[in-house]
mmCIF file of C-alpha atoms in Angstrom:
data_model
loop_
_atom_site.group_PDB
_atom_site.id
_atom_site.type_symbol
_atom_site.label_atom_id
_atom_site.label_comp_id
_atom_site.label_asym_id
_atom_site.label_seq_id
_atom_site.Cartn_x
_atom_site.Cartn_y
_atom_site.Cartn_z
ATOM 1 C CA MET F 1 0.051 -0.099 0.012
ATOM 2 C CA GLY F 2 6.526 3.204 -0.663
ATOM 3 C CA ASN F 3 6.713 3.701 3.166
ATOM 4 C CA CYS F 4 3.870 5.841 4.953
ATOM 5 C CA ASN F 5 6.994 7.614 7.231
ATOM 6 C CA ALA F 6 9.018 8.413 3.995
ATOM 7 C CA CYS F 7 5.766 9.561 2.384
ATOM 8 C CA ALA F 8 4.710 11.758 4.703
ATOM 9 C CA PRO F 9 6.758 12.478 7.829
ATOM 10 C CA ASP F 10 5.032 15.392 9.087
ATOM 11 C CA VAL F 11 1.686 13.292 9.817
ATOM 12 C CA SER F 12 0.768 14.182 13.272
ATOM 13 C CA ASP F 13 -1.146 10.932 14.136
ATOM 14 C CA PRO F 14 0.401 8.509 11.702
ATOM 15 C CA LEU F 15 -1.058 5.294 10.784
ATOM 16 C CA VAL F 16 1.969 2.881 10.219
ATOM 17 C CA GLY F 17 3.173 1.697 13.571
ATOM 18 C CA LEU F 18 -0.018 0.922 15.261
ATOM 19 C CA PRO F 19 -0.591 -2.453 16.631
ATOM 20 C CA THR F 20 -3.575 -4.267 14.651
ATOM 21 C CA LEU F 21 -5.383 -7.877 16.034
ATOM 22 C CA HIS F 22 -6.124 -10.457 13.382
ATOM 23 C CA MET F 23 -7.940 -13.780 13.787
ATOM 24 C CA GLY F 24 -9.489 -16.199 10.518
ATOM 25 C CA PHE F 25 -11.465 -18.836 11.156
ATOM 26 C CA ARG F 26 -12.493 -21.596 8.790
ATOM 27 C CA VAL F 27 -15.619 -23.073 9.968
ATOM 28 C CA PRO F 28 -17.748 -25.883 8.516
ATOM 29 C CA LYS F 29 -20.808 -24.400 6.901
ATOM 30 C CA ALA F 30 -22.992 -26.542 9.534
ATOM 31 C CA MET F 31 -21.679 -24.003 12.344
ATOM 32 C CA GLU F 32 -22.639 -21.351 10.273
ATOM 33 C CA VAL F 33 -25.832 -19.997 13.117
ATOM 34 C CA GLU F 34 -23.338 -20.522 16.320
ATOM 35 C CA MET F 35 -20.453 -18.802 14.670
ATOM 36 C CA ASP F 36 -22.857 -15.815 13.459
ATOM 37 C CA ALA F 37 -24.072 -15.560 17.074
ATOM 38 C CA PHE F 38 -20.308 -15.725 18.402
ATOM 39 C CA TRP F 39 -19.518 -12.966 16.338
ATOM 40 C CA LYS F 40 -22.546 -10.894 16.676
ATOM 41 C CA GLY F 41 -22.300 -11.402 20.595
ATOM 42 C CA HIS F 42 -18.644 -9.783 19.789
ATOM 43 C CA GLU F 43 -20.003 -6.685 17.965
ATOM 44 C CA ALA F 44 -22.702 -5.877 20.826
ATOM 45 C CA PHE F 45 -19.302 -6.317 23.203
ATOM 46 C CA MET F 46 -17.357 -3.902 21.439
ATOM 47 C CA GLN F 47 -20.348 -1.267 20.596
ATOM 48 C CA ALA F 48 -20.668 -1.528 24.455
ATOM 49 C CA HIS F 49 -16.731 -1.076 25.567
ATOM 50 C CA GLN F 50 -14.756 0.173 22.603
ATOM 51 C CA LYS F 51 -14.932 3.663 20.542
ATOM 52 C CA MET F 52 -13.758 4.577 17.584
ATOM 53 C CA GLY F 53 -11.089 7.569 17.045
ATOM 54 C CA THR F 54 -7.645 8.819 18.323
ATOM 55 C CA GLU F 55 -9.105 11.096 21.172
ATOM 56 C CA GLY F 56 -9.316 10.503 24.892
ATOM 57 C CA GLY F 57 -7.598 7.867 26.461
ATOM 58 C CA ASP F 58 -8.159 3.770 26.316
ATOM 59 C CA GLU F 59 -10.403 3.464 29.697
ATOM 60 C CA LYS F 60 -12.876 2.751 26.626
ATOM 61 C CA PRO F 61 -10.279 1.176 23.997
ATOM 62 C CA ARG F 62 -9.576 3.674 20.817
ATOM 63 C CA LEU F 63 -9.680 1.961 17.489
ATOM 64 C CA LEU F 64 -9.498 2.813 13.523
ATOM 65 C CA GLU F 65 -10.877 0.136 12.553
ATOM 66 C CA PHE F 66 -13.420 -3.413 13.146
ATOM 67 C CA TYR F 67 -15.265 -5.535 11.380
ATOM 68 C CA VAL F 68 -15.536 -9.028 10.857
ATOM 69 C CA SER F 69 -16.099 -10.304 7.300
ATOM 70 C CA LYS F 70 -17.795 -13.682 6.625
ATOM 71 C CA GLY F 71 -17.706 -15.629 3.262
ATOM 72 C CA MET F 72 -17.610 -19.095 1.576
ATOM 73 C CA GLU F 73 -13.890 -20.248 1.144
ATOM 74 C CA PHE F 74 -13.129 -21.151 -2.810
ATOM 75 C CA LYS F 75 -11.135 -23.970 -4.226
ATOM 76 C CA ASN F 76 -8.845 -21.109 -5.889
ATOM 77 C CA PRO F 77 -9.112 -18.251 -3.131
ATOM 78 C CA MET F 78 -8.139 -15.926 -6.965
ATOM 79 C CA ASP F 79 -11.142 -17.730 -8.604
ATOM 80 C CA PRO F 80 -14.543 -17.417 -7.241
ATOM 81 C CA SER F 81 -15.605 -19.506 -9.976
ATOM 82 C CA SER F 82 -13.247 -22.201 -8.511
ATOM 83 C CA GLY F 83 -16.495 -23.805 -7.033
ATOM 84 C CA GLU F 84 -16.787 -23.780 -2.784
ATOM 85 C CA THR F 85 -14.676 -26.115 -0.247
ATOM 86 C CA GLY F 86 -18.159 -26.035 1.980
ATOM 87 C CA PHE F 87 -16.545 -24.055 4.593
ATOM 88 C CA LEU F 88 -17.070 -20.761 5.751
ATOM 89 C CA ILE F 89 -14.122 -18.080 6.217
ATOM 90 C CA TYR F 90 -14.827 -15.518 9.127
ATOM 91 C CA MET F 91 -12.001 -12.521 9.217
ATOM 92 C CA MET F 92 -11.594 -10.305 12.243
ATOM 93 C CA SER F 93 -9.732 -6.889 11.792
ATOM 94 C CA GLU F 94 -8.984 -4.655 14.358
ATOM 95 C CA THR F 95 -6.613 -1.411 14.760
ATOM 96 C CA TYR F 96 -5.761 0.469 17.994
ATOM 97 C CA ILE F 97 -4.087 3.499 18.952
ATOM 98 C CA THR F 98 -2.219 1.961 21.626
ATOM 99 C CA PRO F 99 -1.009 -1.634 22.823
ATOM 100 C CA GLN F 100 -2.374 -0.463 26.085
ATOM 101 C CA GLY F 101 -6.118 -0.061 24.834
ATOM 102 C CA ILE F 102 -5.296 -3.788 23.389
ATOM 103 C CA ALA F 103 -4.648 -4.972 27.087
ATOM 104 C CA ASN F 104 -7.667 -3.145 28.306
ATOM 105 C CA HIS F 105 -9.784 -4.663 25.170
ATOM 106 C CA PHE F 106 -8.549 -7.735 26.489
ATOM 107 C CA GLU F 107 -9.452 -6.923 29.955
ATOM 108 C CA LEU F 108 -12.957 -5.966 29.322
ATOM 109 C CA ALA F 109 -13.978 -9.351 27.384
ATOM 110 C CA GLY F 110 -13.557 -11.336 29.629
ATOM 111 C CA LYS F 111 -15.523 -9.086 32.377
ATOM 112 C CA HIS F 112 -18.396 -8.329 29.903
ATOM 113 C CA TRP F 113 -18.560 -10.664 26.822
ATOM 114 C CA ASP F 114 -19.977 -14.191 27.076
ATOM 115 C CA GLY F 115 -18.525 -15.589 24.261
ATOM 116 C CA PHE F 116 -15.153 -15.079 25.159
ATOM 117 C CA LYS F 117 -14.588 -17.982 26.897
ATOM 118 C CA LYS F 118 -15.102 -19.660 23.567
ATOM 119 C CA LEU F 119 -12.289 -18.022 22.158
ATOM 120 C CA PRO F 120 -9.733 -20.581 22.836
ATOM 121 C CA GLU F 121 -11.714 -23.709 21.898
ATOM 122 C CA TYR F 122 -12.270 -21.951 18.206
ATOM 123 C CA LEU F 123 -9.310 -20.733 17.836
ATOM 124 C CA LYS F 124 -7.704 -24.453 17.800
ATOM 125 C CA ASN F 125 -10.360 -26.294 15.956
ATOM 126 C CA TYR F 126 -11.077 -23.409 13.057
ATOM 127 C CA GLY F 127 -8.226 -20.869 13.642
ATOM 128 C CA ILE F 128 -6.360 -20.213 10.364
ATOM 129 C CA VAL F 129 -4.504 -17.224 11.346
ATOM 130 C CA SER F 130 -3.991 -14.718 14.914
ATOM 131 C CA GLN F 131 -2.242 -12.549 16.268
ATOM 132 C CA PHE F 132 -3.150 -10.394 18.763
ATOM 133 C CA GLY F 133 -0.826 -7.184 19.177
ATOM 134 C CA SER F 134 2.379 -8.545 17.992
ATOM 135 C CA ALA F 135 1.746 -7.032 14.303
ATOM 136 C CA LYS F 136 1.713 -3.462 13.752
ATOM 137 C CA VAL F 137 0.900 -1.676 10.433
ATOM 138 C CA LEU F 138 3.771 -1.666 7.991
ATOM 139 C CA THR F 139 2.052 -0.050 4.954
ATOM 140 C CA CYS F 140 -1.016 1.845 4.052
ATOM 141 C CA LEU F 141 -3.082 4.161 1.571
ATOM 142 C CA SER F 142 -3.547 6.846 3.959
ATOM 143 C CA ASP F 143 -0.911 8.108 6.135
ATOM 144 C CA THR F 144 -3.262 9.895 8.878
ATOM 145 C CA ALA F 145 -4.612 7.956 11.495
ATOM 146 C CA THR F 146 -8.455 8.478 11.224
ATOM 147 C CA PRO F 147 -11.031 5.856 11.646
ATOM 148 C CA PHE F 148 -11.803 3.584 8.616
ATOM 149 C CA VAL F 149 -15.695 3.505 7.538
ATOM 150 C CA THR F 150 -16.001 -0.120 6.574
ATOM 151 C CA THR F 151 -19.419 -0.855 6.484
ATOM 152 C CA LYS F 152 -21.979 -4.259 6.625
ATOM 153 C CA GLY F 153 -21.575 -5.587 3.262
ATOM 154 C CA SER F 154 -18.498 -4.355 1.892
ATOM 155 C CA SER F 155 -16.391 -6.672 -0.125
ATOM 156 C CA CYS F 156 -13.382 -7.506 1.797
ATOM 157 C CA LEU F 157 -9.772 -9.092 0.676
ATOM 158 C CA HIS F 158 -7.584 -10.377 2.925
ATOM 159 C CA ILE F 159 -4.040 -11.941 2.393
ATOM 160 C CA SER F 160 -1.859 -13.685 5.639
ATOM 161 C CA MET F 161 1.484 -14.904 5.021
ATOM 162 C CA ARG F 162 3.967 -16.606 7.187
ATOM 163 C CA VAL F 163 7.284 -15.880 6.121
ATOM 164 C CA PRO F 164 10.933 -16.936 7.659
ATOM 165 C CA VAL F 165 12.944 -14.119 9.150
ATOM 166 C CA ALA F 166 15.319 -14.947 6.255
ATOM 167 C CA LYS F 167 12.973 -13.278 3.767
ATOM 168 C CA GLU F 168 12.025 -10.380 5.403
ATOM 169 C CA ALA F 169 13.774 -7.768 3.816
ATOM 170 C CA GLU F 170 12.229 -9.201 0.782
ATOM 171 C CA MET F 171 8.835 -9.476 1.843
ATOM 172 C CA ASP F 172 8.859 -5.614 3.535
ATOM 173 C CA MET F 173 10.237 -4.568 -0.139
ATOM 174 C CA TYR F 174 7.329 -6.182 -2.147
ATOM 175 C CA TRP F 175 4.884 -5.012 0.330
ATOM 176 C CA LYS F 176 6.004 -1.733 -0.139
ATOM 177 C CA GLU F 177 6.003 -2.032 -3.581
ATOM 178 C CA HIS F 178 2.016 -2.836 -3.275
ATOM 179 C CA GLU F 179 1.802 0.479 -1.506
ATOM 180 C CA LEU F 180 3.013 2.812 -4.235
ATOM 181 C CA VAL F 181 1.034 0.802 -6.654
ATOM 182 C CA ALA F 182 -2.147 1.509 -4.380
ATOM 183 C CA ARG F 183 -1.255 5.171 -4.192
ATOM 184 C CA GLN F 184 -1.215 5.608 -7.172
ATOM 185 C CA THR F 185 -4.397 3.756 -8.583
ATOM 186 C CA HIS F 186 -6.928 2.969 -5.714
ATOM 187 C CA VAL F 187 -8.536 5.967 -3.578
ATOM 188 C CA LEU F 188 -9.267 5.814 0.498
ATOM 189 C CA GLY F 189 -13.278 6.437 0.544
ATOM 190 C CA THR F 190 -16.739 6.358 -0.503
ATOM 191 C CA ILE F 191 -16.609 9.383 -3.315
ATOM 192 C CA GLY F 192 -15.343 8.408 -6.958
ATOM 193 C CA ASP F 193 -15.647 5.799 -9.691
ATOM 194 C CA ASP F 194 -14.607 2.522 -9.154
ATOM 195 C CA ASN F 195 -14.143 1.915 -13.120
ATOM 196 C CA LYS F 196 -11.336 5.032 -12.867
ATOM 197 C CA ALA F 197 -9.812 3.835 -9.343
ATOM 198 C CA PRO F 198 -11.342 1.412 -7.016
ATOM 199 C CA ARG F 199 -12.611 2.591 -3.801
ATOM 200 C CA LEU F 200 -11.703 1.290 -0.244
ATOM 201 C CA THR F 201 -12.399 2.406 3.295
ATOM 202 C CA SER F 202 -9.977 0.163 4.791
ATOM 203 C CA PHE F 203 -6.466 -0.678 3.395
ATOM 204 C CA TYR F 204 -3.228 -1.448 5.334
ATOM 205 C CA ILE F 205 -0.505 -4.394 5.663
ATOM 206 C CA ALA F 206 0.356 -5.464 9.403
ATOM 207 C CA LYS F 207 3.790 -7.159 9.889
ATOM 208 C CA GLY F 208 4.916 -8.573 12.962
ATOM 209 C CA LYS F 209 6.437 -12.095 15.155
ATOM 210 C CA GLU F 210 4.470 -15.172 15.486
ATOM 211 C CA MET F 211 4.381 -15.952 18.916
ATOM 212 C CA LYS F 212 4.130 -19.626 20.273
ATOM 213 C CA ASP F 213 0.568 -18.185 22.155
ATOM 214 C CA PRO F 214 -1.176 -15.779 19.752
ATOM 215 C CA MET F 215 -3.233 -14.458 22.909
ATOM 216 C CA ASP F 216 -0.346 -13.686 24.998
ATOM 217 C CA PRO F 217 2.413 -11.351 22.947
ATOM 218 C CA THR F 218 4.814 -11.948 26.247
ATOM 219 C CA SER F 219 5.465 -15.620 24.867
ATOM 220 C CA ALA F 220 7.765 -16.918 22.985
ATOM 221 C CA GLU F 221 8.637 -16.403 19.433
ATOM 222 C CA THR F 222 8.390 -19.155 16.985
#
């Protein structure tokens, strides 16, 4: 999505470097009702105990982004005509202002979200990717840390890569080149013509160490 710090060194509230939280579940279609209820319960908790924006402190954790997307898994992810596998993919993406916000988020979840106790089981049985604050924003489409405006029904695209440390420089350059192309050809926001420049409401790449226990950023790295 070039290096955002290099693109805008004077941004007062930069997006690059902010901590993120991501989860991906691959779930049998038969579990759709149960998993929908799990995530809708999480949404209700987030709406009651978090807030969007950079103002204030993190008694209510501050976020720039929060959504859960859902869709059928395709045999070839890059070709929707390839046919479905019979599994559903759920992807959750959250971007926080501070690491303390993530810590407070988990503390509040333990107190106020009944579904939180199911999370370890779901991660074990259905998790395909998860990181809880170990990854920070590396590249982006807009440098300023302003809330994203992704709404229900929006189409989403997610890619996750597990890369050896020896490939770090190569992969960083790959995503920074991707950032440069996106900045030249896409726009952030709802105004415009997708035939001229695709519109996005959320876009960044996050990078971080893989932890042996994703729910504990202080655990050892893999």
